[in-house]
Amino acid sequence: MSTASTEHLTDIDRETGALVQGWDRIKQSIFVILTTRLRTRLMRLWWGSKFLDMQDKPGNQEVLMAGMMAAIAAINTYEPEFKVTRVTIDDFGPDGDITITIEGVDLVDATLKRVRNTI
């Protein structure tokens, strides 16, 4: 029987090199998970998501649903401190930019959080 951690993981901020923890680390992790294509990391070929596979495809309902499902599956698999409850694709631009809002529960703090990214 596993017990929930009472302390957030610590990581390194991708832009500043400073230590990052809590919600800032989770937001960074979600962004990295969604922007890493599967089989692109040499030592972790299994890590990443199929979310970016929806770029350069028509913005129909089937593609949007596949993208949302890919985001949910990848985040729930690779981010141990966050459980996705809702994903929405807010904008699917002609230039390939995808704006996504992800809602879920921070499992350490037991609080509802929301992050919006343009990828």
PDB file of N, CA and C in Angstrom, residues 14-118:
ATOM      1  N   ARG A  14      13.734  25.115 -16.864  1.00  0.00           N
ATOM      2  CA  ARG A  14      14.337  25.003 -18.193  1.00  0.00           C
ATOM      3  C   ARG A  14      14.921  26.303 -18.705  1.00  0.00           C
ATOM      4  N   GLU A  15      14.420  27.437 -18.242  1.00  0.00           N
ATOM      5  CA  GLU A  15      14.876  28.727 -18.756  1.00  0.00           C
ATOM      6  C   GLU A  15      15.908  29.404 -17.863  1.00  0.00           C
ATOM      7  N   THR A  16      15.792  29.250 -16.543  1.00  0.00           N
ATOM      8  CA  THR A  16      16.687  29.977 -15.634  1.00  0.00           C
ATOM      9  C   THR A  16      17.742  29.090 -14.995  1.00  0.00           C
ATOM     10  N   GLY A  17      17.516  27.799 -14.933  1.00  0.00           N
ATOM     11  CA  GLY A  17      18.443  26.888 -14.270  1.00  0.00           C
ATOM     12  C   GLY A  17      18.251  26.827 -12.765  1.00  0.00           C
ATOM     13  N   ALA A  18      17.308  27.597 -12.245  1.00  0.00           N
ATOM     14  CA  ALA A  18      17.016  27.593 -10.803  1.00  0.00           C
ATOM     15  C   ALA A  18      16.177  26.369 -10.448  1.00  0.00           C
ATOM     16  N   LEU A  19      16.182  26.024  -9.174  1.00  0.00           N
ATOM     17  CA  LEU A  19      15.328  24.933  -8.719  1.00  0.00           C
ATOM     18  C   LEU A  19      13.875  25.380  -8.757  1.00  0.00           C
ATOM     19  N   VAL A  20      13.004  24.479  -9.162  1.00  0.00           N
ATOM     20  CA  VAL A  20      11.580  24.776  -9.248  1.00  0.00           C
ATOM     21  C   VAL A  20      10.811  23.637  -8.593  1.00  0.00           C
ATOM     22  N   GLN A  21       9.739  23.985  -7.907  1.00  0.00           N
ATOM     23  CA  GLN A  21       8.976  23.009  -7.145  1.00  0.00           C
ATOM     24  C   GLN A  21       7.507  23.411  -7.174  1.00  0.00           C
ATOM     25  N   GLY A  22       6.637  22.479  -6.853  1.00  0.00           N
ATOM     26  CA  GLY A  22       5.210  22.778  -6.734  1.00  0.00           C
ATOM     27  C   GLY A  22       4.538  22.974  -8.079  1.00  0.00           C
ATOM     28  N   TRP A  23       3.598  23.910  -8.115  1.00  0.00           N
ATOM     29  CA  TRP A  23       2.794  24.127  -9.313  1.00  0.00           C
ATOM     30  C   TRP A  23       3.649  24.566 -10.501  1.00  0.00           C
ATOM     31  N   ASP A  24       4.690  25.367 -10.268  1.00  0.00           N
ATOM     32  CA  ASP A  24       5.565  25.787 -11.365  1.00  0.00           C
ATOM     33  C   ASP A  24       6.260  24.582 -12.007  1.00  0.00           C
ATOM     34  N   ARG A  25       6.687  23.618 -11.213  1.00  0.00           N
ATOM     35  CA  ARG A  25       7.318  22.418 -11.751  1.00  0.00           C
ATOM     36  C   ARG A  25       6.321  21.569 -12.524  1.00  0.00           C
ATOM     37  N   ILE A  26       5.105  21.471 -11.997  1.00  0.00           N
ATOM     38  CA  ILE A  26       4.069  20.681 -12.674  1.00  0.00           C
ATOM     39  C   ILE A  26       3.715  21.309 -14.020  1.00  0.00           C
ATOM     40  N   LYS A  27       3.569  22.634 -14.075  1.00  0.00           N
ATOM     41  CA  LYS A  27       3.268  23.313 -15.341  1.00  0.00           C
ATOM     42  C   LYS A  27       4.376  23.071 -16.362  1.00  0.00           C
ATOM     43  N   GLN A  28       5.625  23.181 -15.919  1.00  0.00           N
ATOM     44  CA  GLN A  28       6.748  22.927 -16.812  1.00  0.00           C
ATOM     45  C   GLN A  28       6.718  21.485 -17.301  1.00  0.00           C
ATOM     46  N   SER A  29       6.451  20.545 -16.425  1.00  0.00           N
ATOM     47  CA  SER A  29       6.401  19.136 -16.780  1.00  0.00           C
ATOM     48  C   SER A  29       5.304  18.860 -17.810  1.00  0.00           C
ATOM     49  N   ILE A  30       4.135  19.452 -17.622  1.00  0.00           N
ATOM     50  CA  ILE A  30       3.030  19.269 -18.567  1.00  0.00           C
ATOM     51  C   ILE A  30       3.431  19.780 -19.946  1.00  0.00           C
ATOM     52  N   PHE A  31       4.054  20.959 -20.005  1.00  0.00           N
ATOM     53  CA  PHE A  31       4.479  21.524 -21.277  1.00  0.00           C
ATOM     54  C   PHE A  31       5.491  20.609 -21.968  1.00  0.00           C
ATOM     55  N   VAL A  32       6.458  20.100 -21.212  1.00  0.00           N
ATOM     56  CA  VAL A  32       7.480  19.214 -21.783  1.00  0.00           C
ATOM     57  C   VAL A  32       6.853  17.914 -22.276  1.00  0.00           C
ATOM     58  N   ILE A  33       5.948  17.358 -21.503  1.00  0.00           N
ATOM     59  CA  ILE A  33       5.286  16.115 -21.917  1.00  0.00           C
ATOM     60  C   ILE A  33       4.546  16.325 -23.237  1.00  0.00           C
ATOM     61  N   LEU A  34       3.794  17.420 -23.347  1.00  0.00           N
ATOM     62  CA  LEU A  34       2.990  17.653 -24.549  1.00  0.00           C
ATOM     63  C   LEU A  34       3.826  18.017 -25.768  1.00  0.00           C
ATOM     64  N   THR A  35       5.006  18.587 -25.574  1.00  0.00           N
ATOM     65  CA  THR A  35       5.827  19.016 -26.709  1.00  0.00           C
ATOM     66  C   THR A  35       6.920  18.020 -27.081  1.00  0.00           C
ATOM     67  N   THR A  36       6.958  16.886 -26.414  1.00  0.00           N
ATOM     68  CA  THR A  36       7.939  15.850 -26.744  1.00  0.00           C
ATOM     69  C   THR A  36       7.243  14.738 -27.515  1.00  0.00           C
ATOM     70  N   ARG A  37       7.657  14.574 -28.757  1.00  0.00           N
ATOM     71  CA  ARG A  37       7.083  13.495 -29.573  1.00  0.00           C
ATOM     72  C   ARG A  37       7.639  12.155 -29.097  1.00  0.00           C
ATOM     73  N   LEU A  38       6.816  11.129 -29.187  1.00  0.00           N
ATOM     74  CA  LEU A  38       7.274   9.780 -28.838  1.00  0.00           C
ATOM     75  C   LEU A  38       8.446   9.375 -29.724  1.00  0.00           C
ATOM     76  N   ARG A  39       9.356   8.597 -29.165  1.00  0.00           N
ATOM     77  CA  ARG A  39      10.527   8.068 -29.858  1.00  0.00           C
ATOM     78  C   ARG A  39      11.516   9.143 -30.299  1.00  0.00           C
ATOM     79  N   THR A  40      11.534  10.315 -29.629  1.00  0.00           N
ATOM     80  CA  THR A  40      12.516  11.343 -29.974  1.00  0.00           C
ATOM     81  C   THR A  40      13.606  11.496 -28.918  1.00  0.00           C
ATOM     82  N   ARG A  41      13.405  10.978 -27.726  1.00  0.00           N
ATOM     83  CA  ARG A  41      14.437  11.017 -26.685  1.00  0.00           C
ATOM     84  C   ARG A  41      15.213   9.712 -26.731  1.00  0.00           C
ATOM     85  N   LEU A  42      16.491   9.822 -26.990  1.00  0.00           N
ATOM     86  CA  LEU A  42      17.316   8.654 -27.233  1.00  0.00           C
ATOM     87  C   LEU A  42      17.264   7.623 -26.112  1.00  0.00           C
ATOM     88  N   MET A  43      17.375   8.069 -24.872  1.00  0.00           N
ATOM     89  CA  MET A  43      17.400   7.125 -23.751  1.00  0.00           C
ATOM     90  C   MET A  43      16.005   6.810 -23.198  1.00  0.00           C
ATOM     91  N   ARG A  44      14.993   7.508 -23.691  1.00  0.00           N
ATOM     92  CA  ARG A  44      13.611   7.280 -23.242  1.00  0.00           C
ATOM     93  C   ARG A  44      12.670   7.304 -24.440  1.00  0.00           C
ATOM     94  N   LEU A  45      12.798   6.350 -25.307  1.00  0.00           N
ATOM     95  CA  LEU A  45      11.988   6.323 -26.522  1.00  0.00           C
ATOM     96  C   LEU A  45      10.497   6.228 -26.233  1.00  0.00           C
ATOM     97  N   TRP A  46      10.120   5.698 -25.089  1.00  0.00           N
ATOM     98  CA  TRP A  46       8.724   5.494 -24.705  1.00  0.00           C
ATOM     99  C   TRP A  46       8.102   6.758 -24.109  1.00  0.00           C
ATOM    100  N   TRP A  47       8.901   7.793 -23.836  1.00  0.00           N
ATOM    101  CA  TRP A  47       8.435   8.971 -23.094  1.00  0.00           C
ATOM    102  C   TRP A  47       7.967  10.061 -24.046  1.00  0.00           C
ATOM    103  N   GLY A  48       6.875  10.740 -23.715  1.00  0.00           N
ATOM    104  CA  GLY A  48       6.347  11.835 -24.524  1.00  0.00           C
ATOM    105  C   GLY A  48       4.864  11.641 -24.772  1.00  0.00           C
ATOM    106  N   SER A  49       4.382  12.274 -25.841  1.00  0.00           N
ATOM    107  CA  SER A  49       2.955  12.155 -26.149  1.00  0.00           C
ATOM    108  C   SER A  49       2.718  12.206 -27.652  1.00  0.00           C
ATOM    109  N   LYS A  50       1.522  11.837 -28.036  1.00  0.00           N
ATOM    110  CA  LYS A  50       1.090  11.927 -29.428  1.00  0.00           C
ATOM    111  C   LYS A  50       0.336  13.227 -29.684  1.00  0.00           C
ATOM    112  N   PHE A  51       0.368  14.143 -28.705  1.00  0.00           N
ATOM    113  CA  PHE A  51      -0.388  15.390 -28.825  1.00  0.00           C
ATOM    114  C   PHE A  51       0.012  16.191 -30.060  1.00  0.00           C
ATOM    115  N   LEU A  52       1.303  16.310 -30.344  1.00  0.00           N
ATOM    116  CA  LEU A  52       1.752  17.106 -31.480  1.00  0.00           C
ATOM    117  C   LEU A  52       1.406  16.472 -32.821  1.00  0.00           C
ATOM    118  N   ASP A  53       0.966  15.223 -32.819  1.00  0.00           N
ATOM    119  CA  ASP A  53       0.567  14.579 -34.064  1.00  0.00           C
ATOM    120  C   ASP A  53      -0.651  15.247 -34.686  1.00  0.00           C
ATOM    121  N   MET A  54      -1.361  16.057 -33.916  1.00  0.00           N
ATOM    122  CA  MET A  54      -2.542  16.720 -34.468  1.00  0.00           C
ATOM    123  C   MET A  54      -2.193  17.995 -35.225  1.00  0.00           C
ATOM    124  N   GLN A  55      -0.929  18.442 -35.136  1.00  0.00           N
ATOM    125  CA  GLN A  55      -0.515  19.616 -35.908  1.00  0.00           C
ATOM    126  C   GLN A  55      -0.542  19.280 -37.392  1.00  0.00           C
ATOM    127  N   ASP A  56      -0.853  20.271 -38.187  1.00  0.00           N
ATOM    128  CA  ASP A  56      -0.917  20.132 -39.646  1.00  0.00           C
ATOM    129  C   ASP A  56      -1.985  19.158 -40.098  1.00  0.00           C
ATOM    130  N   LYS A  57      -2.997  18.965 -39.288  1.00  0.00           N
ATOM    131  CA  LYS A  57      -4.148  18.142 -39.666  1.00  0.00           C
ATOM    132  C   LYS A  57      -5.383  19.029 -39.607  1.00  0.00           C
ATOM    133  N   PRO A  58      -6.454  18.625 -40.265  1.00  0.00           N
ATOM    134  CA  PRO A  58      -7.668  19.443 -40.212  1.00  0.00           C
ATOM    135  C   PRO A  58      -8.210  19.540 -38.788  1.00  0.00           C
ATOM    136  N   GLY A  59      -8.781  20.678 -38.464  1.00  0.00           N
ATOM    137  CA  GLY A  59      -9.309  20.901 -37.117  1.00  0.00           C
ATOM    138  C   GLY A  59     -10.702  20.338 -36.934  1.00  0.00           C
ATOM    139  N   ASN A  60     -10.918  19.115 -37.382  1.00  0.00           N
ATOM    140  CA  ASN A  60     -12.236  18.505 -37.232  1.00  0.00           C
ATOM    141  C   ASN A  60     -12.365  17.854 -35.854  1.00  0.00           C
ATOM    142  N   GLN A  61     -13.548  17.405 -35.556  1.00  0.00           N
ATOM    143  CA  GLN A  61     -13.857  16.835 -34.243  1.00  0.00           C
ATOM    144  C   GLN A  61     -13.000  15.609 -33.928  1.00  0.00           C
ATOM    145  N   GLU A  62     -12.751  14.777 -34.912  1.00  0.00           N
ATOM    146  CA  GLU A  62     -11.963  13.557 -34.707  1.00  0.00           C
ATOM    147  C   GLU A  62     -10.517  13.890 -34.305  1.00  0.00           C
ATOM    148  N   VAL A  63      -9.905  14.848 -34.987  1.00  0.00           N
ATOM    149  CA  VAL A  63      -8.524  15.238 -34.684  1.00  0.00           C
ATOM    150  C   VAL A  63      -8.452  15.898 -33.309  1.00  0.00           C
ATOM    151  N   LEU A  64      -9.407  16.775 -33.001  1.00  0.00           N
ATOM    152  CA  LEU A  64      -9.416  17.443 -31.699  1.00  0.00           C
ATOM    153  C   LEU A  64      -9.586  16.441 -30.559  1.00  0.00           C
ATOM    154  N   MET A  65     -10.487  15.493 -30.721  1.00  0.00           N
ATOM    155  CA  MET A  65     -10.686  14.481 -29.674  1.00  0.00           C
ATOM    156  C   MET A  65      -9.451  13.611 -29.494  1.00  0.00           C
ATOM    157  N   ALA A  66      -8.811  13.231 -30.602  1.00  0.00           N
ATOM    158  CA  ALA A  66      -7.589  12.426 -30.517  1.00  0.00           C
ATOM    159  C   ALA A  66      -6.488  13.199 -29.794  1.00  0.00           C
ATOM    160  N   GLY A  67      -6.385  14.496 -30.061  1.00  0.00           N
ATOM    161  CA  GLY A  67      -5.387  15.323 -29.386  1.00  0.00           C
ATOM    162  C   GLY A  67      -5.658  15.440 -27.900  1.00  0.00           C
ATOM    163  N   MET A  68      -6.909  15.652 -27.534  1.00  0.00           N
ATOM    164  CA  MET A  68      -7.258  15.750 -26.112  1.00  0.00           C
ATOM    165  C   MET A  68      -6.993  14.428 -25.395  1.00  0.00           C
ATOM    166  N   MET A  69      -7.354  13.320 -26.010  1.00  0.00           N
ATOM    167  CA  MET A  69      -7.126  12.015 -25.390  1.00  0.00           C
ATOM    168  C   MET A  69      -5.628  11.729 -25.245  1.00  0.00           C
ATOM    169  N   ALA A  70      -4.840  12.130 -26.250  1.00  0.00           N
ATOM    170  CA  ALA A  70      -3.386  11.940 -26.169  1.00  0.00           C
ATOM    171  C   ALA A  70      -2.803  12.759 -25.032  1.00  0.00           C
ATOM    172  N   ALA A  71      -3.295  13.988 -24.855  1.00  0.00           N
ATOM    173  CA  ALA A  71      -2.808  14.850 -23.769  1.00  0.00           C
ATOM    174  C   ALA A  71      -3.156  14.254 -22.410  1.00  0.00           C
ATOM    175  N   ILE A  72      -4.383  13.826 -22.245  1.00  0.00           N
ATOM    176  CA  ILE A  72      -4.816  13.251 -20.973  1.00  0.00           C
ATOM    177  C   ILE A  72      -3.991  12.007 -20.633  1.00  0.00           C
ATOM    178  N   ALA A  73      -3.854  11.116 -21.596  1.00  0.00           N
ATOM    179  CA  ALA A  73      -3.128   9.862 -21.353  1.00  0.00           C
ATOM    180  C   ALA A  73      -1.672  10.130 -20.978  1.00  0.00           C
ATOM    181  N   ALA A  74      -1.019  11.014 -21.703  1.00  0.00           N
ATOM    182  CA  ALA A  74       0.401  11.275 -21.450  1.00  0.00           C
ATOM    183  C   ALA A  74       0.613  11.970 -20.104  1.00  0.00           C
ATOM    184  N   ILE A  75      -0.183  12.970 -19.798  1.00  0.00           N
ATOM    185  CA  ILE A  75      -0.012  13.689 -18.527  1.00  0.00           C
ATOM    186  C   ILE A  75      -0.287  12.759 -17.353  1.00  0.00           C
ATOM    187  N   ASN A  76      -1.371  12.006 -17.424  1.00  0.00           N
ATOM    188  CA  ASN A  76      -1.689  11.095 -16.322  1.00  0.00           C
ATOM    189  C   ASN A  76      -0.654   9.976 -16.185  1.00  0.00           C
ATOM    190  N   THR A  77       0.035   9.636 -17.253  1.00  0.00           N
ATOM    191  CA  THR A  77       1.058   8.589 -17.196  1.00  0.00           C
ATOM    192  C   THR A  77       2.375   9.115 -16.635  1.00  0.00           C
ATOM    193  N   TYR A  78       2.801  10.297 -17.080  1.00  0.00           N
ATOM    194  CA  TYR A  78       4.159  10.750 -16.777  1.00  0.00           C
ATOM    195  C   TYR A  78       4.274  11.850 -15.727  1.00  0.00           C
ATOM    196  N   GLU A  79       3.188  12.426 -15.282  1.00  0.00           N
ATOM    197  CA  GLU A  79       3.254  13.450 -14.229  1.00  0.00           C
ATOM    198  C   GLU A  79       2.633  12.887 -12.952  1.00  0.00           C
ATOM    199  N   PRO A  80       3.464  12.461 -12.004  1.00  0.00           N
ATOM    200  CA  PRO A  80       2.949  11.770 -10.812  1.00  0.00           C
ATOM    201  C   PRO A  80       2.233  12.667  -9.809  1.00  0.00           C
ATOM    202  N   GLU A  81       2.380  13.985  -9.921  1.00  0.00           N
ATOM    203  CA  GLU A  81       1.772  14.883  -8.939  1.00  0.00           C
ATOM    204  C   GLU A  81       0.498  15.553  -9.442  1.00  0.00           C
ATOM    205  N   PHE A  82      -0.024  15.137 -10.588  1.00  0.00           N
ATOM    206  CA  PHE A  82      -1.171  15.818 -11.191  1.00  0.00           C
ATOM    207  C   PHE A  82      -2.085  14.799 -11.838  1.00  0.00           C
ATOM    208  N   LYS A  83      -3.378  14.957 -11.618  1.00  0.00           N
ATOM    209  CA  LYS A  83      -4.400  14.094 -12.219  1.00  0.00           C
ATOM    210  C   LYS A  83      -5.327  14.971 -13.050  1.00  0.00           C
ATOM    211  N   VAL A  84      -5.358  14.743 -14.353  1.00  0.00           N
ATOM    212  CA  VAL A  84      -6.173  15.549 -15.265  1.00  0.00           C
ATOM    213  C   VAL A  84      -7.649  15.255 -15.045  1.00  0.00           C
ATOM    214  N   THR A  85      -8.450  16.327 -14.967  1.00  0.00           N
ATOM    215  CA  THR A  85      -9.896  16.168 -14.877  1.00  0.00           C
ATOM    216  C   THR A  85     -10.608  16.689 -16.123  1.00  0.00           C
ATOM    217  N   ARG A  86      -9.953  17.625 -16.842  1.00  0.00           N
ATOM    218  CA  ARG A  86     -10.594  18.206 -18.018  1.00  0.00           C
ATOM    219  C   ARG A  86      -9.543  18.811 -18.939  1.00  0.00           C
ATOM    220  N   VAL A  87      -9.741  18.616 -20.241  1.00  0.00           N
ATOM    221  CA  VAL A  87      -8.877  19.214 -21.250  1.00  0.00           C
ATOM    222  C   VAL A  87      -9.761  19.843 -22.308  1.00  0.00           C
ATOM    223  N   THR A  88      -9.423  21.065 -22.706  1.00  0.00           N
ATOM    224  CA  THR A  88     -10.131  21.716 -23.802  1.00  0.00           C
ATOM    225  C   THR A  88      -9.116  22.288 -24.783  1.00  0.00           C
ATOM    226  N   ILE A  89      -9.417  22.172 -26.057  1.00  0.00           N
ATOM    227  CA  ILE A  89      -8.621  22.802 -27.096  1.00  0.00           C
ATOM    228  C   ILE A  89      -9.316  24.135 -27.369  1.00  0.00           C
ATOM    229  N   ASP A  90      -8.656  25.232 -26.995  1.00  0.00           N
ATOM    230  CA  ASP A  90      -9.268  26.551 -27.108  1.00  0.00           C
ATOM    231  C   ASP A  90      -9.110  27.160 -28.493  1.00  0.00           C
ATOM    232  N   ASP A  91      -7.980  26.880 -29.143  1.00  0.00           N
ATOM    233  CA  ASP A  91      -7.727  27.449 -30.467  1.00  0.00           C
ATOM    234  C   ASP A  91      -6.859  26.489 -31.252  1.00  0.00           C
ATOM    235  N   PHE A  92      -7.196  26.333 -32.499  1.00  0.00           N
ATOM    236  CA  PHE A  92      -6.466  25.457 -33.406  1.00  0.00           C
ATOM    237  C   PHE A  92      -6.160  26.312 -34.617  1.00  0.00           C
ATOM    238  N   GLY A  93      -5.080  27.106 -34.521  1.00  0.00           N
ATOM    239  CA  GLY A  93      -4.788  28.130 -35.510  1.00  0.00           C
ATOM    240  C   GLY A  93      -4.290  27.606 -36.836  1.00  0.00           C
ATOM    241  N   PRO A  94      -4.449  28.407 -37.888  1.00  0.00           N
ATOM    242  CA  PRO A  94      -3.984  28.016 -39.221  1.00  0.00           C
ATOM    243  C   PRO A  94      -2.460  27.941 -39.315  1.00  0.00           C
ATOM    244  N   ASP A  95      -1.767  28.580 -38.384  1.00  0.00           N
ATOM    245  CA  ASP A  95      -0.305  28.554 -38.373  1.00  0.00           C
ATOM    246  C   ASP A  95       0.252  27.341 -37.642  1.00  0.00           C
ATOM    247  N   GLY A  96      -0.615  26.470 -37.128  1.00  0.00           N
ATOM    248  CA  GLY A  96      -0.184  25.262 -36.439  1.00  0.00           C
ATOM    249  C   GLY A  96      -0.166  25.385 -34.935  1.00  0.00           C
ATOM    250  N   ASP A  97      -0.370  26.601 -34.411  1.00  0.00           N
ATOM    251  CA  ASP A  97      -0.400  26.775 -32.960  1.00  0.00           C
ATOM    252  C   ASP A  97      -1.683  26.188 -32.382  1.00  0.00           C
ATOM    253  N   ILE A  98      -1.521  25.480 -31.278  1.00  0.00           N
ATOM    254  CA  ILE A  98      -2.652  24.877 -30.580  1.00  0.00           C
ATOM    255  C   ILE A  98      -2.686  25.459 -29.174  1.00  0.00           C
ATOM    256  N   THR A  99      -3.807  26.057 -28.785  1.00  0.00           N
ATOM    257  CA  THR A  99      -3.967  26.564 -27.421  1.00  0.00           C
ATOM    258  C   THR A  99      -4.826  25.563 -26.660  1.00  0.00           C
ATOM    259  N   ILE A 100      -4.282  25.073 -25.556  1.00  0.00           N
ATOM    260  CA  ILE A 100      -4.936  24.018 -24.780  1.00  0.00           C
ATOM    261  C   ILE A 100      -5.027  24.446 -23.326  1.00  0.00           C
ATOM    262  N   THR A 101      -6.165  24.152 -22.700  1.00  0.00           N
ATOM    263  CA  THR A 101      -6.344  24.378 -21.273  1.00  0.00           C
ATOM    264  C   THR A 101      -6.488  23.027 -20.595  1.00  0.00           C
ATOM    265  N   ILE A 102      -5.703  22.834 -19.539  1.00  0.00           N
ATOM    266  CA  ILE A 102      -5.717  21.579 -18.803  1.00  0.00           C
ATOM    267  C   ILE A 102      -6.091  21.872 -17.368  1.00  0.00           C
ATOM    268  N   GLU A 103      -7.104  21.185 -16.871  1.00  0.00           N
ATOM    269  CA  GLU A 103      -7.524  21.311 -15.482  1.00  0.00           C
ATOM    270  C   GLU A 103      -7.310  19.980 -14.797  1.00  0.00           C
ATOM    271  N   GLY A 104      -6.990  20.056 -13.517  1.00  0.00           N
ATOM    272  CA  GLY A 104      -6.801  18.829 -12.773  1.00  0.00           C
ATOM    273  C   GLY A 104      -6.490  19.097 -11.323  1.00  0.00           C
ATOM    274  N   VAL A 105      -6.153  18.042 -10.628  1.00  0.00           N
ATOM    275  CA  VAL A 105      -5.906  18.112  -9.194  1.00  0.00           C
ATOM    276  C   VAL A 105      -4.419  17.932  -8.925  1.00  0.00           C
ATOM    277  N   ASP A 106      -3.859  18.870  -8.169  1.00  0.00           N
ATOM    278  CA  ASP A 106      -2.500  18.733  -7.640  1.00  0.00           C
ATOM    279  C   ASP A 106      -2.614  17.704  -6.522  1.00  0.00           C
ATOM    280  N   LEU A 107      -2.049  16.536  -6.726  1.00  0.00           N
ATOM    281  CA  LEU A 107      -2.242  15.432  -5.790  1.00  0.00           C
ATOM    282  C   LEU A 107      -1.531  15.635  -4.454  1.00  0.00           C
ATOM    283  N   VAL A 108      -0.522  16.491  -4.399  1.00  0.00           N
ATOM    284  CA  VAL A 108       0.180  16.752  -3.146  1.00  0.00           C
ATOM    285  C   VAL A 108      -0.611  17.738  -2.297  1.00  0.00           C
ATOM    286  N   ASP A 109      -1.062  18.837  -2.920  1.00  0.00           N
ATOM    287  CA  ASP A 109      -1.822  19.862  -2.192  1.00  0.00           C
ATOM    288  C   ASP A 109      -3.321  19.597  -2.160  1.00  0.00           C
ATOM    289  N   ALA A 110      -3.780  18.667  -2.984  1.00  0.00           N
ATOM    290  CA  ALA A 110      -5.208  18.347  -3.120  1.00  0.00           C
ATOM    291  C   ALA A 110      -6.012  19.591  -3.500  1.00  0.00           C
ATOM    292  N   THR A 111      -5.476  20.360  -4.469  1.00  0.00           N
ATOM    293  CA  THR A 111      -6.161  21.558  -4.949  1.00  0.00           C
ATOM    294  C   THR A 111      -6.372  21.469  -6.452  1.00  0.00           C
ATOM    295  N   LEU A 112      -7.442  22.099  -6.916  1.00  0.00           N
ATOM    296  CA  LEU A 112      -7.749  22.153  -8.332  1.00  0.00           C
ATOM    297  C   LEU A 112      -6.881  23.214  -8.992  1.00  0.00           C
ATOM    298  N   LYS A 113      -6.238  22.865 -10.091  1.00  0.00           N
ATOM    299  CA  LYS A 113      -5.339  23.787 -10.793  1.00  0.00           C
ATOM    300  C   LYS A 113      -5.711  23.810 -12.270  1.00  0.00           C
ATOM    301  N   ARG A 114      -5.320  24.903 -12.942  1.00  0.00           N
ATOM    302  CA  ARG A 114      -5.582  25.062 -14.369  1.00  0.00           C
ATOM    303  C   ARG A 114      -4.352  25.694 -15.019  1.00  0.00           C
ATOM    304  N   VAL A 115      -3.990  25.181 -16.182  1.00  0.00           N
ATOM    305  CA  VAL A 115      -2.888  25.750 -16.954  1.00  0.00           C
ATOM    306  C   VAL A 115      -3.335  25.864 -18.399  1.00  0.00           C
ATOM    307  N   ARG A 116      -2.948  26.970 -19.036  1.00  0.00           N
ATOM    308  CA  ARG A 116      -3.266  27.196 -20.444  1.00  0.00           C
ATOM    309  C   ARG A 116      -1.946  27.437 -21.181  1.00  0.00           C
ATOM    310  N   ASN A 117      -1.714  26.667 -22.242  1.00  0.00           N
ATOM    311  CA  ASN A 117      -0.487  26.774 -23.026  1.00  0.00           C
ATOM    312  C   ASN A 117      -0.815  26.877 -24.496  1.00  0.00           C
ATOM    313  N   THR A 118       0.019  27.607 -25.215  1.00  0.00           N
ATOM    314  CA  THR A 118      -0.034  27.599 -26.666  1.00  0.00           C
ATOM    315  C   THR A 118       1.198  26.857 -27.148  1.00  0.00           C
TER     316      THR A 118
END
